JSON list of C-alpha atoms in Angstrom, two decimals:
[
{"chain": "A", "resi": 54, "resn": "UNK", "atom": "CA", "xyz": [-7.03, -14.31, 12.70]},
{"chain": "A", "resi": 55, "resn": "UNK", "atom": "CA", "xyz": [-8.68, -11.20, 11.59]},
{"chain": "A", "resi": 56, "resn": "UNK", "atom": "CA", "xyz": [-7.58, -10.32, 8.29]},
{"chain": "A", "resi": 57, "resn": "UNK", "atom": "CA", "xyz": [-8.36, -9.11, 4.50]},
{"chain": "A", "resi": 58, "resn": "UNK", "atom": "CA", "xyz": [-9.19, -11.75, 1.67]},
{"chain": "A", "resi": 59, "resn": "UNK", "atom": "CA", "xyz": [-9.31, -11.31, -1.80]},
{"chain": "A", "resi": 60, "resn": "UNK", "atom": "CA", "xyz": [-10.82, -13.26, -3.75]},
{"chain": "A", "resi": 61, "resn": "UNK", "atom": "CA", "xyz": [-10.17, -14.72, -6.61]},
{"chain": "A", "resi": 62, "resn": "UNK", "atom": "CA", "xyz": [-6.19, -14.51, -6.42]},
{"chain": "A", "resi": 63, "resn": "UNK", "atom": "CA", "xyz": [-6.18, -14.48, -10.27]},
{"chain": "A", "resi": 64, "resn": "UNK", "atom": "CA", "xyz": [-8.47, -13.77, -12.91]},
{"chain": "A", "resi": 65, "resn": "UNK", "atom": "CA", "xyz": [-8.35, -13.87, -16.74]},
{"chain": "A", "resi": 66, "resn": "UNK", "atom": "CA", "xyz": [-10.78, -11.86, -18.44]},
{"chain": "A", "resi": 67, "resn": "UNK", "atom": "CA", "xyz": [-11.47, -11.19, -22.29]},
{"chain": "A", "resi": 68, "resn": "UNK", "atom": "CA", "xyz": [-10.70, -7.52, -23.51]},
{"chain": "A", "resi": 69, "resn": "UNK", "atom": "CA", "xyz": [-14.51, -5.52, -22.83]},
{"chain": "A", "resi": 70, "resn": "UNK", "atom": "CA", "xyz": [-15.73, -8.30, -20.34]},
{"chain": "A", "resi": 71, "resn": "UNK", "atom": "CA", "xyz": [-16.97, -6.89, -17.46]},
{"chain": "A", "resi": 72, "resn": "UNK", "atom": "CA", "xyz": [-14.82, -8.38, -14.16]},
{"chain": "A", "resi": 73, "resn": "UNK", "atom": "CA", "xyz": [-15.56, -8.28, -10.71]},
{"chain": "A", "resi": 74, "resn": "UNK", "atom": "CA", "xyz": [-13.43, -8.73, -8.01]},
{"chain": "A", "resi": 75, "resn": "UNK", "atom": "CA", "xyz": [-14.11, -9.09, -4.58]},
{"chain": "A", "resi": 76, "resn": "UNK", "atom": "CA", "xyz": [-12.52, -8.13, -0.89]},
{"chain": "A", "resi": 77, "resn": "UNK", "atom": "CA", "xyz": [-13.64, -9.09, 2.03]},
{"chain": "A", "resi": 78, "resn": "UNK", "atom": "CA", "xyz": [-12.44, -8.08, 5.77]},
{"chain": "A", "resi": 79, "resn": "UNK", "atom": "CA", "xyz": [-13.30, -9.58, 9.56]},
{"chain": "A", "resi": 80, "resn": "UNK", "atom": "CA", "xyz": [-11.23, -6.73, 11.14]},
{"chain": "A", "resi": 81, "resn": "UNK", "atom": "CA", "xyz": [-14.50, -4.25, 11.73]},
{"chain": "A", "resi": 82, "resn": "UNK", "atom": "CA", "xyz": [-12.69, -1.38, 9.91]},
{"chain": "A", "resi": 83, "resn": "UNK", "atom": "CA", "xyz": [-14.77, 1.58, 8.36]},
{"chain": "A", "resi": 84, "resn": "UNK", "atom": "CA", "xyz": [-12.72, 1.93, 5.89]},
{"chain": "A", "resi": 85, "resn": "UNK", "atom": "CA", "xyz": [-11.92, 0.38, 2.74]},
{"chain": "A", "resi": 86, "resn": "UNK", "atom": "CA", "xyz": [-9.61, 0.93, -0.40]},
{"chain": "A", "resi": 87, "resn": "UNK", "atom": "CA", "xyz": [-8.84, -0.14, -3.44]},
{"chain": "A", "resi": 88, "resn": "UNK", "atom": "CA", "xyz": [-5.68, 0.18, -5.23]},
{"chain": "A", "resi": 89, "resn": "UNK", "atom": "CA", "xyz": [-4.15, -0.76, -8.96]},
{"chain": "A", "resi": 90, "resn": "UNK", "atom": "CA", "xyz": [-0.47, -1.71, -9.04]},
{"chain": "A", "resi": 91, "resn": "UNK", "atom": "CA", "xyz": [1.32, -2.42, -12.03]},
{"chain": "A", "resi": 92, "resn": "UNK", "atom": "CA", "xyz": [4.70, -3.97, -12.70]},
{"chain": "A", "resi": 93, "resn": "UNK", "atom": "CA", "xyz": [7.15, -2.18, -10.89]},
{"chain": "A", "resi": 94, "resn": "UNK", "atom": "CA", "xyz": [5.65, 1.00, -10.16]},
{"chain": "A", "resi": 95, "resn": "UNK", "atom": "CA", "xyz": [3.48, 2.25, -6.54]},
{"chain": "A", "resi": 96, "resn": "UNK", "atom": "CA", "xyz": [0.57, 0.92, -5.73]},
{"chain": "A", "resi": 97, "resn": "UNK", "atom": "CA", "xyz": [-1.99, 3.33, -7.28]},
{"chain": "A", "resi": 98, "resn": "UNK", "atom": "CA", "xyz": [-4.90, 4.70, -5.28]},
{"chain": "A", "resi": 99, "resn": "UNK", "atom": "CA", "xyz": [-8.35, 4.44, -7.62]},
{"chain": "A", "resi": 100, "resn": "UNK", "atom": "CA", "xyz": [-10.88, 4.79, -4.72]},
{"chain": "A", "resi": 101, "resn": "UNK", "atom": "CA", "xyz": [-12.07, 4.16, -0.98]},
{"chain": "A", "resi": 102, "resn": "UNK", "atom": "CA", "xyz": [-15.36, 3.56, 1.63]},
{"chain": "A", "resi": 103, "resn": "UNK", "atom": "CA", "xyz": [-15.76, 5.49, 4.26]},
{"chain": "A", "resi": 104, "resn": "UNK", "atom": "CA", "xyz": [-18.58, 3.50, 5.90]},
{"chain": "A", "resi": 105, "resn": "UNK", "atom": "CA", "xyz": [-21.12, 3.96, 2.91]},
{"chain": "A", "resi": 106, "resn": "UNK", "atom": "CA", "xyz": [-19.74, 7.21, 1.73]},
{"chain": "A", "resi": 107, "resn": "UNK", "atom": "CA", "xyz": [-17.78, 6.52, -1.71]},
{"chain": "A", "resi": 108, "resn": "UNK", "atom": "CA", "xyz": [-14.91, 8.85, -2.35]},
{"chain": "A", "resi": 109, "resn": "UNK", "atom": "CA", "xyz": [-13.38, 8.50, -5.92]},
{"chain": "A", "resi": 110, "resn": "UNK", "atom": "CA", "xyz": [-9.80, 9.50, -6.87]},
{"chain": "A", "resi": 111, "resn": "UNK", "atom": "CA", "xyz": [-9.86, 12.31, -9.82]},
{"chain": "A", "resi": 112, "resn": "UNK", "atom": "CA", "xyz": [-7.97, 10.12, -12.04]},
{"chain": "A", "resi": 113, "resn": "UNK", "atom": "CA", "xyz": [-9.57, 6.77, -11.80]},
{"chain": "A", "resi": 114, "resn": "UNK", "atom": "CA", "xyz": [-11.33, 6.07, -15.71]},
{"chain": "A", "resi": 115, "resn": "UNK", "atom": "CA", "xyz": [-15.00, 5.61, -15.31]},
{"chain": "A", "resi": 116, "resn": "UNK", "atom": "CA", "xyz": [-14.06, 2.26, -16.24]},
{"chain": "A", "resi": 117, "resn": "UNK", "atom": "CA", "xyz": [-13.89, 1.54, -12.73]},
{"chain": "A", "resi": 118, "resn": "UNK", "atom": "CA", "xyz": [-16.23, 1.01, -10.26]},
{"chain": "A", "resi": 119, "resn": "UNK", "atom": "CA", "xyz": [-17.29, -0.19, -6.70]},
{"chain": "A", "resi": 120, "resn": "UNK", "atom": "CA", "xyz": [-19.82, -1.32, -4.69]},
{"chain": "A", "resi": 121, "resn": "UNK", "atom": "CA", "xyz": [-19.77, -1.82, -0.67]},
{"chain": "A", "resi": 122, "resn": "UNK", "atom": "CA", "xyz": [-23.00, -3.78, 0.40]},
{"chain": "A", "resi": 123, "resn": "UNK", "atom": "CA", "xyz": [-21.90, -3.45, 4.04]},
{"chain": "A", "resi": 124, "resn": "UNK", "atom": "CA", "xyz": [-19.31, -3.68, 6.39]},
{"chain": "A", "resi": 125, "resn": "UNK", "atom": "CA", "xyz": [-16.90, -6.27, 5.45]},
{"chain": "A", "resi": 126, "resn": "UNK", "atom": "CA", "xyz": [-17.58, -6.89, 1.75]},
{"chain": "A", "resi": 127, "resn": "UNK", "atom": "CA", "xyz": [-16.37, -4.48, -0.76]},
{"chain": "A", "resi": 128, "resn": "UNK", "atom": "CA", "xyz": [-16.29, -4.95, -4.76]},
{"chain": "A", "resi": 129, "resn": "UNK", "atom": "CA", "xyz": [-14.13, -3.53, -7.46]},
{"chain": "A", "resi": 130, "resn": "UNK", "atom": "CA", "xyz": [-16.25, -3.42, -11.12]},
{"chain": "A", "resi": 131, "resn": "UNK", "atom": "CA", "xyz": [-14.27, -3.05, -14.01]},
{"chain": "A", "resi": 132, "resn": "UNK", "atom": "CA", "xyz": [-16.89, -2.70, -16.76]},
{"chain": "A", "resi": 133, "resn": "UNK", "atom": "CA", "xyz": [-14.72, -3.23, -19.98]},
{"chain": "A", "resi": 134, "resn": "UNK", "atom": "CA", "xyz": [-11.39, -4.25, -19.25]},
{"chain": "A", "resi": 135, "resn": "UNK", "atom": "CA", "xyz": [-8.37, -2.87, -21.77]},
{"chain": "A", "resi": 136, "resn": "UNK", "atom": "CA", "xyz": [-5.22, -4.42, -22.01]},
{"chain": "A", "resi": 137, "resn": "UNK", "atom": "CA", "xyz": [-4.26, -1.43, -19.76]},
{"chain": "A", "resi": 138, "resn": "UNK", "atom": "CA", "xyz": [-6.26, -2.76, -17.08]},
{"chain": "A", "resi": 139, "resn": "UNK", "atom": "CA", "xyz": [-4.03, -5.92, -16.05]},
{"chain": "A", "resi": 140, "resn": "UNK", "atom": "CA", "xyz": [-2.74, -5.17, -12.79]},
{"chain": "A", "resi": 141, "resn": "UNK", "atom": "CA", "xyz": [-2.43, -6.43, -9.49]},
{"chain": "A", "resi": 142, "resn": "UNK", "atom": "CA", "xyz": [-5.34, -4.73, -8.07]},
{"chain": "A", "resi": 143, "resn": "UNK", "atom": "CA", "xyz": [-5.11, -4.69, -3.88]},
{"chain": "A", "resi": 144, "resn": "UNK", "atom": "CA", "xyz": [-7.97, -3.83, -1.25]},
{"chain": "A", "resi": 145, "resn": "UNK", "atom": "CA", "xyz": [-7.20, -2.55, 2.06]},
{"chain": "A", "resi": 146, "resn": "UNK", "atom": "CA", "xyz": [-8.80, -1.31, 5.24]},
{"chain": "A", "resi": 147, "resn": "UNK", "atom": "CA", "xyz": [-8.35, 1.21, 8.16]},
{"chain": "A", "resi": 148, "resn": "UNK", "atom": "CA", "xyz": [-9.93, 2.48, 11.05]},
{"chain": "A", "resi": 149, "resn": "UNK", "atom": "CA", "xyz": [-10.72, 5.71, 11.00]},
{"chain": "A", "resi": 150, "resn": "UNK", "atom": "CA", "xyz": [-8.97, 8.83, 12.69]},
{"chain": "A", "resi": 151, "resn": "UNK", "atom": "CA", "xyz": [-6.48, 9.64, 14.97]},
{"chain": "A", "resi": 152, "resn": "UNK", "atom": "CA", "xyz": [-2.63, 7.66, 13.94]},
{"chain": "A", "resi": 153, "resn": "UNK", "atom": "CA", "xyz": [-5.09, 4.90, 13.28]},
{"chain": "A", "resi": 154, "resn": "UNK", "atom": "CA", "xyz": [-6.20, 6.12, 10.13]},
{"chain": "A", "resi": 155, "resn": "UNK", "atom": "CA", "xyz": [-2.94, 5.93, 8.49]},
{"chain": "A", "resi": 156, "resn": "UNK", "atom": "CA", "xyz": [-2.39, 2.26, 9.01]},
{"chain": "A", "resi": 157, "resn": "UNK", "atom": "CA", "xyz": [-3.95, 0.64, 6.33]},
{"chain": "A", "resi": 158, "resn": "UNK", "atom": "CA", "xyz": [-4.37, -3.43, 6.04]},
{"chain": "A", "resi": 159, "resn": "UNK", "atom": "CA", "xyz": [-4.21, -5.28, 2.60]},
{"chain": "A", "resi": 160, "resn": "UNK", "atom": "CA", "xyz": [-4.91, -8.31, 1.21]},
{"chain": "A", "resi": 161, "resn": "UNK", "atom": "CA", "xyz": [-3.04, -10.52, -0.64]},
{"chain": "A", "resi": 162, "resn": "UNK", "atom": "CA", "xyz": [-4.13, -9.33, -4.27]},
{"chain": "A", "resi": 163, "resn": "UNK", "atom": "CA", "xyz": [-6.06, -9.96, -7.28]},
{"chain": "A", "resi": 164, "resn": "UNK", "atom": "CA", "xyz": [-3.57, -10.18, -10.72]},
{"chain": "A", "resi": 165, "resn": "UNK", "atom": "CA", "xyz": [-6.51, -9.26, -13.48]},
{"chain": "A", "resi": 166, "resn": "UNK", "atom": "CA", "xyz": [-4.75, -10.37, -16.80]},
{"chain": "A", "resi": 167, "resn": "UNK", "atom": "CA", "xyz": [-6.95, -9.42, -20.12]},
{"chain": "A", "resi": 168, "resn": "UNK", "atom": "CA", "xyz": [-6.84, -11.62, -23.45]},
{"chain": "B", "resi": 79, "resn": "UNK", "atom": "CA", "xyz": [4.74, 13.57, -10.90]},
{"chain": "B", "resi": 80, "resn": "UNK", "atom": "CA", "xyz": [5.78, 11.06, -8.15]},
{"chain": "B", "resi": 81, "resn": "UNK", "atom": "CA", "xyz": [5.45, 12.37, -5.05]},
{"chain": "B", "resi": 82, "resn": "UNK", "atom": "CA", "xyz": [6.99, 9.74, -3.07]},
{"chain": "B", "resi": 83, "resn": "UNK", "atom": "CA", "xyz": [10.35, 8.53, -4.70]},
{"chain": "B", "resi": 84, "resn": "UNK", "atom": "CA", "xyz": [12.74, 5.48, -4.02]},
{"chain": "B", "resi": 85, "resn": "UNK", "atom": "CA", "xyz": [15.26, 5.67, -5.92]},
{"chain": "B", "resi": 86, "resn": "UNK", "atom": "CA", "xyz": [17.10, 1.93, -5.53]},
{"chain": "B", "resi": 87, "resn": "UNK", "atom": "CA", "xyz": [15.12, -0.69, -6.89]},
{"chain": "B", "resi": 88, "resn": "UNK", "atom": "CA", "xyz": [17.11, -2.95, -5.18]},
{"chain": "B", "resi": 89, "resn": "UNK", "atom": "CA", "xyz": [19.87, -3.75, -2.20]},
{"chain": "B", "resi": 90, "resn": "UNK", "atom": "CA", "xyz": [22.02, -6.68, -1.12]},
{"chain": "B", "resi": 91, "resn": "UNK", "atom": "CA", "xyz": [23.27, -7.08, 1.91]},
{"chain": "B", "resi": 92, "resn": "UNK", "atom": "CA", "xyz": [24.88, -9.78, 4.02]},
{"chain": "B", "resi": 93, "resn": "UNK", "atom": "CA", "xyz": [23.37, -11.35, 6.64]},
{"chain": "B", "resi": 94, "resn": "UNK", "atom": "CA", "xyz": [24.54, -9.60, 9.95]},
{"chain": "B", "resi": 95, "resn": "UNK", "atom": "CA", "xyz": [24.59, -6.28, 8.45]},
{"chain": "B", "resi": 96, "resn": "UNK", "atom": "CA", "xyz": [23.23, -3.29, 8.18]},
{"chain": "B", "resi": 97, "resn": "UNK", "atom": "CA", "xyz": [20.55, -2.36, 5.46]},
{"chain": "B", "resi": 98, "resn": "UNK", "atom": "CA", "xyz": [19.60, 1.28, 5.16]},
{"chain": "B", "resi": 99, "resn": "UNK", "atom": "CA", "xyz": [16.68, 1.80, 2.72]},
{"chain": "B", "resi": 100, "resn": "UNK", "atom": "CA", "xyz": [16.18, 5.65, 1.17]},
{"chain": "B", "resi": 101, "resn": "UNK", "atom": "CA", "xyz": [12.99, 7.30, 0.60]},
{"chain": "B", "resi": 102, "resn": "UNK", "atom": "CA", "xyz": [12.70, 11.04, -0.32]},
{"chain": "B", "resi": 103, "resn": "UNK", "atom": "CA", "xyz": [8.98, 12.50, -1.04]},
{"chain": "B", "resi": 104, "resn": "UNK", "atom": "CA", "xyz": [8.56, 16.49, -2.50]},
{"chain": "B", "resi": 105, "resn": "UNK", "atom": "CA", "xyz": [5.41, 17.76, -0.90]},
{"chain": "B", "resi": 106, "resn": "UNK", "atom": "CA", "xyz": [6.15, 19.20, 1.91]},
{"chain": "B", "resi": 107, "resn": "UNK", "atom": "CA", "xyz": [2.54, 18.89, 3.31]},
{"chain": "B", "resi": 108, "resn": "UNK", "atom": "CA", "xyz": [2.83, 15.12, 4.62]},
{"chain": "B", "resi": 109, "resn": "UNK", "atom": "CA", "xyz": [2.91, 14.57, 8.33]},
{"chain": "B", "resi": 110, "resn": "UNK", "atom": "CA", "xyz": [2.92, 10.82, 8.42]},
{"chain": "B", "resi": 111, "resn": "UNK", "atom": "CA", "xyz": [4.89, 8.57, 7.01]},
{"chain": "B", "resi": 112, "resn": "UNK", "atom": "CA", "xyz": [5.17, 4.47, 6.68]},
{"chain": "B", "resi": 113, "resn": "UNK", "atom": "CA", "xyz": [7.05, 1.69, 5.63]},
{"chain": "B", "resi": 114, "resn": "UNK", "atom": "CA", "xyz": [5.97, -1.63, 4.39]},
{"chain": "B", "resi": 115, "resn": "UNK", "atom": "CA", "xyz": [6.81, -4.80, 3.77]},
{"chain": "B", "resi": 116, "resn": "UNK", "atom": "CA", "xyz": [5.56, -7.39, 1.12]},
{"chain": "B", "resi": 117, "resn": "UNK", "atom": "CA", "xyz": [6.68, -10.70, 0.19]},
{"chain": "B", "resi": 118, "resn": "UNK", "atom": "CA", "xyz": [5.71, -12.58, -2.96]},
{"chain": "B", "resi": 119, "resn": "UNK", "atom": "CA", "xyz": [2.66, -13.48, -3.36]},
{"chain": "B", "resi": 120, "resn": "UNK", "atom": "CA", "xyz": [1.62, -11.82, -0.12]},
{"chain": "B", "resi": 121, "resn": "UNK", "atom": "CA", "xyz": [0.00, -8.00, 0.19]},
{"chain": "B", "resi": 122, "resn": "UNK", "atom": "CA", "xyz": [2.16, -5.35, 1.48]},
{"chain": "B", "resi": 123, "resn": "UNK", "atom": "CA", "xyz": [2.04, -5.84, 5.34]},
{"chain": "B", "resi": 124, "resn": "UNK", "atom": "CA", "xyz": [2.92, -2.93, 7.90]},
{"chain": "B", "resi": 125, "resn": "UNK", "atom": "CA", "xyz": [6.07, -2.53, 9.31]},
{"chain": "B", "resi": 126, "resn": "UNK", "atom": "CA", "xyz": [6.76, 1.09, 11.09]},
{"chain": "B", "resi": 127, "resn": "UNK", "atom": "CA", "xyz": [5.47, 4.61, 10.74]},
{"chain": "B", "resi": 128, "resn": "UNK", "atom": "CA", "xyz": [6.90, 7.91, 12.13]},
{"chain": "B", "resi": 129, "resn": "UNK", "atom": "CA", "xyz": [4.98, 11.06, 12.67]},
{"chain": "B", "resi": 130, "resn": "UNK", "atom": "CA", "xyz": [6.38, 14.89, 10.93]},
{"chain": "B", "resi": 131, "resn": "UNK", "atom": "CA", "xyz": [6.57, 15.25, 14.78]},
{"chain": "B", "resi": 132, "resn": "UNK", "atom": "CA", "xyz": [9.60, 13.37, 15.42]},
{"chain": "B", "resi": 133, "resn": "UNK", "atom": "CA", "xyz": [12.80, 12.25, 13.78]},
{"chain": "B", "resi": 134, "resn": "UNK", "atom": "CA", "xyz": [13.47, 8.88, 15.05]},
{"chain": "B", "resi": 135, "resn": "UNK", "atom": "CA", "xyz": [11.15, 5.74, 16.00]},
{"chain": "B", "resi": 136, "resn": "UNK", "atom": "CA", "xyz": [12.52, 2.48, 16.87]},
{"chain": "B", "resi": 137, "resn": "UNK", "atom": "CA", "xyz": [10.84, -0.75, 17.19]},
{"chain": "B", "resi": 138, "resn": "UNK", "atom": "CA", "xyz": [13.40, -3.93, 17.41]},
{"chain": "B", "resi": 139, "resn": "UNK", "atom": "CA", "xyz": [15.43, -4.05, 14.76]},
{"chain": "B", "resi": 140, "resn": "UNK", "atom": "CA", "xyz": [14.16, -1.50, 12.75]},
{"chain": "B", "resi": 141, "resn": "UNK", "atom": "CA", "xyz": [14.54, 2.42, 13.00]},
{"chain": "B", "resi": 142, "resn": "UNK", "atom": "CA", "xyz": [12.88, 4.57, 10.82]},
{"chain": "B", "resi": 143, "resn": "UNK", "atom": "CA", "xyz": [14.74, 8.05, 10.67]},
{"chain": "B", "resi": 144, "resn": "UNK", "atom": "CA", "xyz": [12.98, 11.33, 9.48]},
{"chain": "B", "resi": 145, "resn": "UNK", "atom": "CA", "xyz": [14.99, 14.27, 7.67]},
{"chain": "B", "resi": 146, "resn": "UNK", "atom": "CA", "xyz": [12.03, 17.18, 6.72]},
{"chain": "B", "resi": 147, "resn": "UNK", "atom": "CA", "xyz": [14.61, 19.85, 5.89]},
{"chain": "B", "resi": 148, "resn": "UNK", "atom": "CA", "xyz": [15.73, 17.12, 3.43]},
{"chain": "B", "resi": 149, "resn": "UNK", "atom": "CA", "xyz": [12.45, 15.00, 2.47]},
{"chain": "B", "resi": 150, "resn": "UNK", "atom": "CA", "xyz": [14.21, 12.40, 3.12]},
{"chain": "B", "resi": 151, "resn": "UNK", "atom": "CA", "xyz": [13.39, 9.62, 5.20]},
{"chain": "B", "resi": 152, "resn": "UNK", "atom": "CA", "xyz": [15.30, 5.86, 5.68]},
{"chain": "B", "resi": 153, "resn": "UNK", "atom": "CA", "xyz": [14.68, 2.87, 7.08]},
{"chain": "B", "resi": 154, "resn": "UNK", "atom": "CA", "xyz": [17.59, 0.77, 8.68]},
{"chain": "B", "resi": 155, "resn": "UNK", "atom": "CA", "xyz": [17.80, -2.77, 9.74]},
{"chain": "B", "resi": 156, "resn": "UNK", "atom": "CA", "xyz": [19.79, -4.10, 12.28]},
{"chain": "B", "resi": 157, "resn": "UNK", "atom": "CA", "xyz": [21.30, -7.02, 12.04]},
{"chain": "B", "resi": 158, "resn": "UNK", "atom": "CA", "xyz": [19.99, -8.03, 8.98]},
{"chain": "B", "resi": 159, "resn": "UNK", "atom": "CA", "xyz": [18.30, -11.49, 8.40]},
{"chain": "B", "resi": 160, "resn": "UNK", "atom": "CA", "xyz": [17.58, -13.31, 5.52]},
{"chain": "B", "resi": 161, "resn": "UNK", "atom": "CA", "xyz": [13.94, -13.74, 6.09]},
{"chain": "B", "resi": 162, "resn": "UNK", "atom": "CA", "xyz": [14.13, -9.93, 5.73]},
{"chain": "B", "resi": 163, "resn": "UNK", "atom": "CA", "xyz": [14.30, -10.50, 2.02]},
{"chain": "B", "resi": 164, "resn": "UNK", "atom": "CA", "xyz": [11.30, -8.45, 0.28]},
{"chain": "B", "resi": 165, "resn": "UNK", "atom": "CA", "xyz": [10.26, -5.58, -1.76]},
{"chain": "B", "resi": 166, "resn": "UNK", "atom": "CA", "xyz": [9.91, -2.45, 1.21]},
{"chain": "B", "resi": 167, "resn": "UNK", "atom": "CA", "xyz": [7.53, 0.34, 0.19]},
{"chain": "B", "resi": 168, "resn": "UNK", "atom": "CA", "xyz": [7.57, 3.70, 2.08]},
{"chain": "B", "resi": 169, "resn": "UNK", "atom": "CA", "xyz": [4.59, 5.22, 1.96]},
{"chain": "B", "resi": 170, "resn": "UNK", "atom": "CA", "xyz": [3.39, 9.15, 2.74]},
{"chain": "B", "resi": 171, "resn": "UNK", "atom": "CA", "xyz": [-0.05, 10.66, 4.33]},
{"chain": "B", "resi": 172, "resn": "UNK", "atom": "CA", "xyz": [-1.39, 14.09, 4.74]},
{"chain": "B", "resi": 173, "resn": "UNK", "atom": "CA", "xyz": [-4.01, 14.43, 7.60]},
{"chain": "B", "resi": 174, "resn": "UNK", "atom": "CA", "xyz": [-7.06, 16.52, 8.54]},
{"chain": "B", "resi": 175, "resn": "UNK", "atom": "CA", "xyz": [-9.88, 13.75, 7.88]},
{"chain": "B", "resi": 176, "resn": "UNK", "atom": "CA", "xyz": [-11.28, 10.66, 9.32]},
{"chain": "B", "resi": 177, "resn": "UNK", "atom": "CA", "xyz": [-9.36, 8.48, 6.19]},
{"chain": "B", "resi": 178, "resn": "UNK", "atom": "CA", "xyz": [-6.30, 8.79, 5.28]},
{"chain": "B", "resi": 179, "resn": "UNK", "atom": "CA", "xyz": [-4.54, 8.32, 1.45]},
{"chain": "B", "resi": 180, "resn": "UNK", "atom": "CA", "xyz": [-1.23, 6.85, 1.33]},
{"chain": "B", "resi": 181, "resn": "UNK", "atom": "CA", "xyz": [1.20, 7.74, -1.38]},
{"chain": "B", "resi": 182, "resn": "UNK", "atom": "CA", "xyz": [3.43, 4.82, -2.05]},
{"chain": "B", "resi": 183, "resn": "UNK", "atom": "CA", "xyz": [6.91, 4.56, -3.71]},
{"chain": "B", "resi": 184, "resn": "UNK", "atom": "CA", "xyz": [7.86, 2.24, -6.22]},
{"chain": "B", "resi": 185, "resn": "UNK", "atom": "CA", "xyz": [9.77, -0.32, -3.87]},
{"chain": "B", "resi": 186, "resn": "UNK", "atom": "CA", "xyz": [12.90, -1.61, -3.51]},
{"chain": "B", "resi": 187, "resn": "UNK", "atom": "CA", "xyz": [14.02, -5.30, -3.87]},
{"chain": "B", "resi": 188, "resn": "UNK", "atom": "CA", "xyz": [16.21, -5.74, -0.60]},
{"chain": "B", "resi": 189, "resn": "UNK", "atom": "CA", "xyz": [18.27, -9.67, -0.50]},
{"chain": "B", "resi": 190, "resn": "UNK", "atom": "CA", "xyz": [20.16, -10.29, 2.19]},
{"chain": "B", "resi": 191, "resn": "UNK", "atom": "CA", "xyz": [22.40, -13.04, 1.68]},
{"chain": "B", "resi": 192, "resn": "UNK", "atom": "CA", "xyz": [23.06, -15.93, 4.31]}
]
């Protein structure tokens, strides 16, 4: 089945450790997101791949950031974790335009907790 | 400022019934709408969308029902199972690129009881 993975499904880092956490996808989509939920609030958009084009939210920290080596891989960088940072952090993917483009495909999560 | 509210973070219900979950949003500007559906341990997974275009879309046993004079929209299950059980997110979308960002509520808890 074509589908989003997300990998690893947890992940402990050390407060300032860099962490990376990884999505891949098999569906062909151009488009890829990543998103930061924390308990009990909406799932938080931080940025998102068009193709190779990088589009960053205005309020994601600098903290964050991702790489997208091609199609189906996409990674989220964070490069000194705060306590602040634990999260469930989700990747998705779309096609692109038409209704398409609003349909957007997720994995099952990363939870990022920080020591 | 949340621009997508739900304001129950949780429903019962009994199996059989009918579940009605409420979303309202403020900016006027969104044109597509969503609902999703995640269980534990599992990402949110898509369940029904409705365009600004029309007020009602039906698929099964789900209806999703648009109000824009109100900024409301609700999503209502019919009967209700209990492998319905999950947190349902409504999400919002503006248009006029290739991508689209969604602008999720907070979720609400809906059990429905055997």
């Amino acid at each position: 089945d074509a589908m989003v993975i997300q990998n690893p499904r947890y992940q402990v880092t050390q407060f300032g450790k860099p962490v990376t956490l990884s999505c891949s996808q098999t569906l062909n989509h151009n488009v890829m997101y990543w998103y930061q939920q924390k308990s009990s609030q909406a799932p938080k958009l931080l940025f998102h791949y068009y193709d190779k084009d990088f589009n960053n939210e205005a309020d994601t920290p600098d903290n964050f950031q991702s790489r997208r080596p091609n199609t189906s891989f996409c990674f989220l960088d964070i490069r000194s974790p705060g306590l602040g940072d634990a999260a469930m952090y989700l990747c998705a993917t779309s096609r692109e335009g038409g209704a398409a483009k609003n349909i957007q495909y997720f994995g099952a999560g990363t939870r990022l907790s920080v020591l | 400022d949340q621009q997508v509210k739900q304001n129950s973070p949780s429903l019962s219900v009994q199996e059989g019934r009918i579940s009605i979950l409420n979303c309202d949003y403020t900016n006027s500007m969104f044109d597509y709408f969503l609902w999703y559906k995640k269980y534990p341990a599992e990402g949110p997974t898509f369940l029904i969308s409705i365009s600004s275009i029309k007020d009602k879309n039906e698929d099964g046993r789900f209806t999703v029902f648009l109000n824009k004079s109100a900024k409301h929209l609700s999503l209502h299950i019919v009967p209700s199972q209990p492998g319905d059980s999950a947190v349902y997110f409504c999400a919002a979308s503006q248009g006029g690129g290739a991508t689209n960002k969604l602008i999720f509520g907070t979720g609400t808890l809906l059990a429905v009881q055997p």
